[in-house]
Coordinates of C-alpha atoms in Angstrom, one line a residue:
X235 CA -2.4 18.5 10.2
X236 CA -2.0 15.2 11.7
X237 CA 1.5 14.4 10.4
X238 CA 3.6 17.5 11.1
X239 CA 7.0 16.3 12.3
X240 CA 6.4 12.9 10.8
X241 CA 8.3 10.9 8.1
X242 CA 6.3 8.6 5.8
X243 CA 7.7 5.9 3.0
X244 CA 5.2 4.8 0.6
X245 CA 6.3 1.7 -1.6
X246 CA 4.9 1.9 -5.1
X247 CA 4.3 5.7 -4.7
X248 CA 5.0 7.0 -8.1
X249 CA 1.5 6.5 -9.4
X250 CA -2.2 5.5 -8.7
X251 CA -3.3 4.6 -5.2
X252 CA 0.3 5.0 -3.9
X253 CA 0.9 8.4 -5.2
X254 CA -2.6 9.3 -4.0
X255 CA -1.6 8.2 -0.3
X256 CA 1.6 10.1 -0.4
X257 CA -0.3 13.2 -1.5
X258 CA -2.8 12.8 1.3
X259 CA 0.0 12.4 3.9
X260 CA 1.9 15.3 2.5
X261 CA -1.1 17.4 2.7
X262 CA -0.9 16.9 6.3
X263 CA 2.5 17.7 6.8
X264 CA 4.4 14.4 6.4
X265 CA 7.9 14.5 4.8
X266 CA 7.5 11.9 2.0
X267 CA 9.7 9.3 0.5
X268 CA 8.5 7.8 -2.8
X269 CA 10.0 4.4 -2.9
X270 CA 9.3 2.9 -6.5
X271 CA 10.8 0.5 -9.1
X272 CA 10.2 3.0 -11.6
X273 CA 12.9 5.6 -10.6
X274 CA 11.9 8.2 -13.3
X275 CA 8.3 8.0 -12.4
X276 CA 9.2 8.4 -8.6
X277 CA 11.5 11.3 -9.2
X278 CA 8.7 13.0 -11.1
X279 CA 6.2 12.3 -8.3
X280 CA 8.5 13.7 -5.7
X281 CA 9.4 16.8 -7.9
X282 CA 5.6 17.5 -8.1
X283 CA 5.0 17.3 -4.5
X284 CA 7.7 19.6 -3.7
X285 CA 6.3 22.0 -6.4
X286 CA 3.2 21.9 -4.5
X287 CA 4.9 22.9 -1.1
X288 CA 5.5 19.5 0.2
X289 CA 8.8 18.0 1.2
X290 CA 9.5 14.7 -0.7
X291 CA 12.3 12.7 -2.1
X292 CA 12.3 9.5 -4.3
X293 CA 14.5 6.4 -4.1
X294 CA 14.6 3.4 -6.2
X295 CA 13.1 0.3 -4.7
X296 CA 12.2 -3.2 -5.9
X297 CA 10.2 -4.6 -3.0
X298 CA 10.8 -8.2 -4.2
X299 CA 14.4 -7.7 -3.6
X300 CA 15.4 -7.5 0.2
X301 CA 18.8 -5.6 -0.6
X302 CA 16.9 -3.0 -2.8
X303 CA 14.2 -2.6 -0.1
X304 CA 16.8 -2.3 2.9
X305 CA 19.0 0.3 0.7
X306 CA 15.7 2.4 0.0
X307 CA 14.8 2.5 3.6
X308 CA 18.4 3.2 4.7
X309 CA 18.4 6.3 2.5
X310 CA 15.2 7.6 3.4
X311 CA 16.2 7.3 7.3
X312 CA 19.4 8.9 6.5
X313 CA 17.9 11.8 4.8
X314 CA 15.1 12.4 7.4
X315 CA 16.7 11.0 10.5
X316 CA 13.5 8.9 11.4
X317 CA 10.7 6.8 9.9
X318 CA 7.2 7.1 11.3
X319 CA 4.9 5.6 8.7
X320 CA 5.5 2.9 6.2
X321 CA 2.7 2.2 3.5
X322 CA 3.6 -1.3 1.9
X323 CA 1.7 -0.5 -1.2
X324 CA 3.9 -1.7 -4.0
X325 CA 2.3 -4.7 -5.9
X326 CA 1.3 -6.7 -9.1
X327 CA -2.2 -6.0 -10.2
X328 CA -4.7 -8.8 -10.8
X329 CA -4.6 -8.5 -14.5
X330 CA -2.5 -11.3 -16.1
X331 CA -3.1 -13.3 -13.3
X332 CA -6.6 -14.5 -13.5
X333 CA -6.2 -17.9 -14.6
X334 CA -7.0 -20.8 -12.1
X335 CA -4.5 -21.6 -9.7
X336 CA -3.6 -24.8 -11.1
X337 CA -3.2 -23.3 -14.7
X338 CA -1.2 -20.3 -14.0
X339 CA 2.6 -20.7 -15.0
X340 CA 4.8 -21.2 -12.1
X341 CA 7.1 -18.5 -13.0
X342 CA 3.9 -16.0 -12.7
X343 CA 3.0 -17.6 -9.4
X344 CA 6.4 -17.0 -8.1
X345 CA 6.5 -13.4 -9.3
X346 CA 3.1 -12.7 -7.8
X347 CA 4.1 -13.9 -4.6
X348 CA 7.6 -12.5 -4.5
X349 CA 6.3 -8.8 -5.1
X350 CA 2.7 -8.9 -3.4
X351 CA 3.5 -11.2 -0.2
X352 CA 7.4 -11.0 0.4
X353 CA 7.4 -7.4 -0.9
X354 CA 5.4 -6.9 2.5
X355 CA 7.7 -8.9 4.4
X356 CA 10.9 -7.1 3.1
X357 CA 9.4 -3.8 3.4
X358 CA 8.5 -4.5 7.1
X359 CA 12.1 -5.8 7.9
X360 CA 13.7 -2.8 6.5
X361 CA 11.4 -0.5 8.2
X362 CA 11.2 -2.1 11.6
X363 CA 14.8 -0.8 12.9
X364 CA 14.4 2.9 11.9
X365 CA 10.9 3.0 13.2
X366 CA 11.8 1.5 16.5
X367 CA 14.6 3.9 16.9
X368 CA 12.0 7.0 16.1
X369 CA 10.1 5.6 19.2
X370 CA 7.5 3.5 17.2
X371 CA 5.2 4.1 14.0
X372 CA 2.8 2.5 12.0
X373 CA 3.0 0.2 8.9
X374 CA -0.1 0.0 6.7
X375 CA -0.5 -2.7 4.2
X376 CA -2.6 -2.6 0.9
X377 CA -4.5 -5.9 0.6
X378 CA -7.6 -6.2 -1.7
X379 CA -11.3 -7.3 -1.7
X380 CA -10.0 -10.0 -3.9
X381 CA -8.6 -11.6 -0.7
X382 CA -12.2 -12.4 0.4
X383 CA -13.0 -13.9 -2.8
X384 CA -10.3 -16.5 -2.7
X385 CA -9.9 -16.5 -6.6
X386 CA -6.6 -16.8 -8.7
X387 CA -3.2 -15.9 -7.5
X388 CA -3.8 -12.2 -7.0
X389 CA -6.6 -13.0 -4.4
X390 CA -4.2 -15.5 -2.6
X391 CA -1.4 -13.1 -2.5
X392 CA -3.7 -10.4 -1.1
X393 CA -5.2 -13.0 1.4
X394 CA -1.6 -13.6 2.6
X395 CA -1.2 -9.8 3.0
X396 CA -4.1 -9.9 5.4
X397 CA -2.3 -12.7 7.5
X398 CA 0.7 -10.8 7.5
X399 CA -0.9 -7.8 8.8
X400 CA -1.9 -9.7 11.9
X401 CA 1.4 -11.6 12.2
X402 CA 3.3 -8.4 11.8
X403 CA 1.3 -6.5 14.4
X404 CA 1.9 -9.5 16.9
X405 CA 5.7 -9.4 16.3
X406 CA 6.1 -5.5 16.2
X407 CA 3.7 -4.6 19.1
X408 CA 6.7 -4.6 21.7
X409 CA 8.6 -2.2 19.7
X410 CA 5.7 0.4 19.6
X411 CA 4.7 -0.3 16.2
X412 CA 1.3 -0.8 15.0
X413 CA 0.5 -2.7 11.7
X414 CA -2.9 -2.2 10.1
X415 CA -4.3 -2.8 6.3
X416 CA -6.8 -1.4 3.8
X417 CA -8.5 -3.6 1.5
X418 CA -9.7 -1.6 -1.5
X419 CA -12.5 -2.4 -4.0
X420 CA -12.6 -1.5 -7.6
X421 CA -10.8 1.9 -7.7
X422 CA -11.0 4.1 -10.8
X423 CA -7.5 5.0 -11.2
X424 CA -6.1 5.6 -14.7
X425 CA -3.9 2.3 -14.5
X426 CA -6.8 0.2 -13.4
X427 CA -9.3 1.7 -15.8
X428 CA -7.1 1.1 -18.6
X429 CA -7.5 -2.7 -17.9
X430 CA -11.2 -2.8 -17.1
X431 CA -13.7 -2.2 -20.0
X432 CA -16.5 0.4 -19.5
X433 CA -19.3 -2.3 -19.6
X434 CA -17.7 -4.3 -16.9
X435 CA -17.4 -1.4 -14.8
X436 CA -21.0 -0.6 -15.0
X437 CA -22.0 -4.2 -14.3
X438 CA -19.6 -4.3 -11.5
X439 CA -20.9 -1.0 -9.8
X440 CA -24.6 -2.2 -10.3
X441 CA -24.5 -5.7 -9.3
X442 CA -21.7 -5.8 -6.8
X443 CA -21.5 -2.7 -4.8
X444 CA -24.1 -1.0 -2.5
X445 CA -22.4 2.4 -3.3
X446 CA -23.1 3.0 -6.9
X447 CA -19.9 4.7 -7.9
X448 CA -16.3 3.9 -8.7
X449 CA -13.8 4.2 -5.5
X450 CA -11.4 7.1 -5.8
X451 CA -7.8 6.9 -4.9
X452 CA -8.6 9.5 -2.3
X453 CA -11.1 7.0 -0.7
X454 CA -8.2 4.7 -0.1
X455 CA -5.7 7.6 0.8
X456 CA -8.1 8.8 3.4
X457 CA -8.4 5.4 4.9
X458 CA -4.5 5.1 5.2
X459 CA -4.3 8.3 6.7
X460 CA -6.6 7.6 9.3
X461 CA -5.0 4.3 10.3
X462 CA -1.4 6.1 10.3
X463 CA -2.7 8.8 12.6
X464 CA -2.9 9.1 16.3
X465 CA -6.7 8.7 16.1
X466 CA -6.2 5.2 15.3
X467 CA -3.7 4.6 18.1
X468 CA -5.9 1.7 19.5
X469 CA -6.0 0.1 16.3
X470 CA -3.9 -2.7 15.1
X471 CA -3.8 -6.3 13.4
X472 CA -7.0 -5.0 11.7
X473 CA -7.9 -4.6 7.9
X474 CA -10.2 -1.9 6.8
X475 CA -12.2 -2.8 3.8
X476 CA -13.0 0.2 1.5
X477 CA -15.2 -1.4 -1.1
X478 CA -18.4 0.5 -1.5
X479 CA -20.0 -2.3 0.6
X480 CA -19.1 -4.8 -2.1
X481 CA -18.2 -7.3 0.7
X482 CA -21.7 -7.6 1.7
X483 CA -22.7 -9.1 -1.6
X484 CA -19.8 -11.3 -2.2

């Protein structure tokens, strides 16, 4: 129970990888804030966590909007009195953003960068004060293996997240805040699988990964839990690849 007495906020925590992370941290004693743009889904996720014996609340949060993000973090800090872990998970998926960089409409570029890049900045800005007043803490960013392939707006946005992880780690170290990242590979969440045809999944697993199975949400949640825990107290400015060995074959 590594997070007893700790408070964690997960952006985009209402479903998918974010919900898996919230469940994992809650299972080890953390009080959870689900911060999500989908208010109903966030409330449902928090209610389910509470029904399972955890302690959770939900707050509305659009990470692309600084004022919305500030308000969400303030509400969480007021509820719990502290903030120890912030998981900057909210983001747009690659689907719909696979056109070459020079062909993607500008408004789509702007939306991707506003959510995936500035969303991390907004989350860190909002969280640093409450976290520092709590004696320090951990910010975990969620990047992607796509960052290392350098393809399309999504990959570019996640490469920027890798850079932000380092920049924020340097900036916030004096306040006792570590900043680490997790870069998932192909994860078999319901949301992702709905957009990834079965034949492409099999091809990806057989020809891209060393480990011949789909990644699971709990694979990412376990990595986040490690980085957020005291077991990783000497780890900062690093991004952990959780890809089934796909990086070896890029």
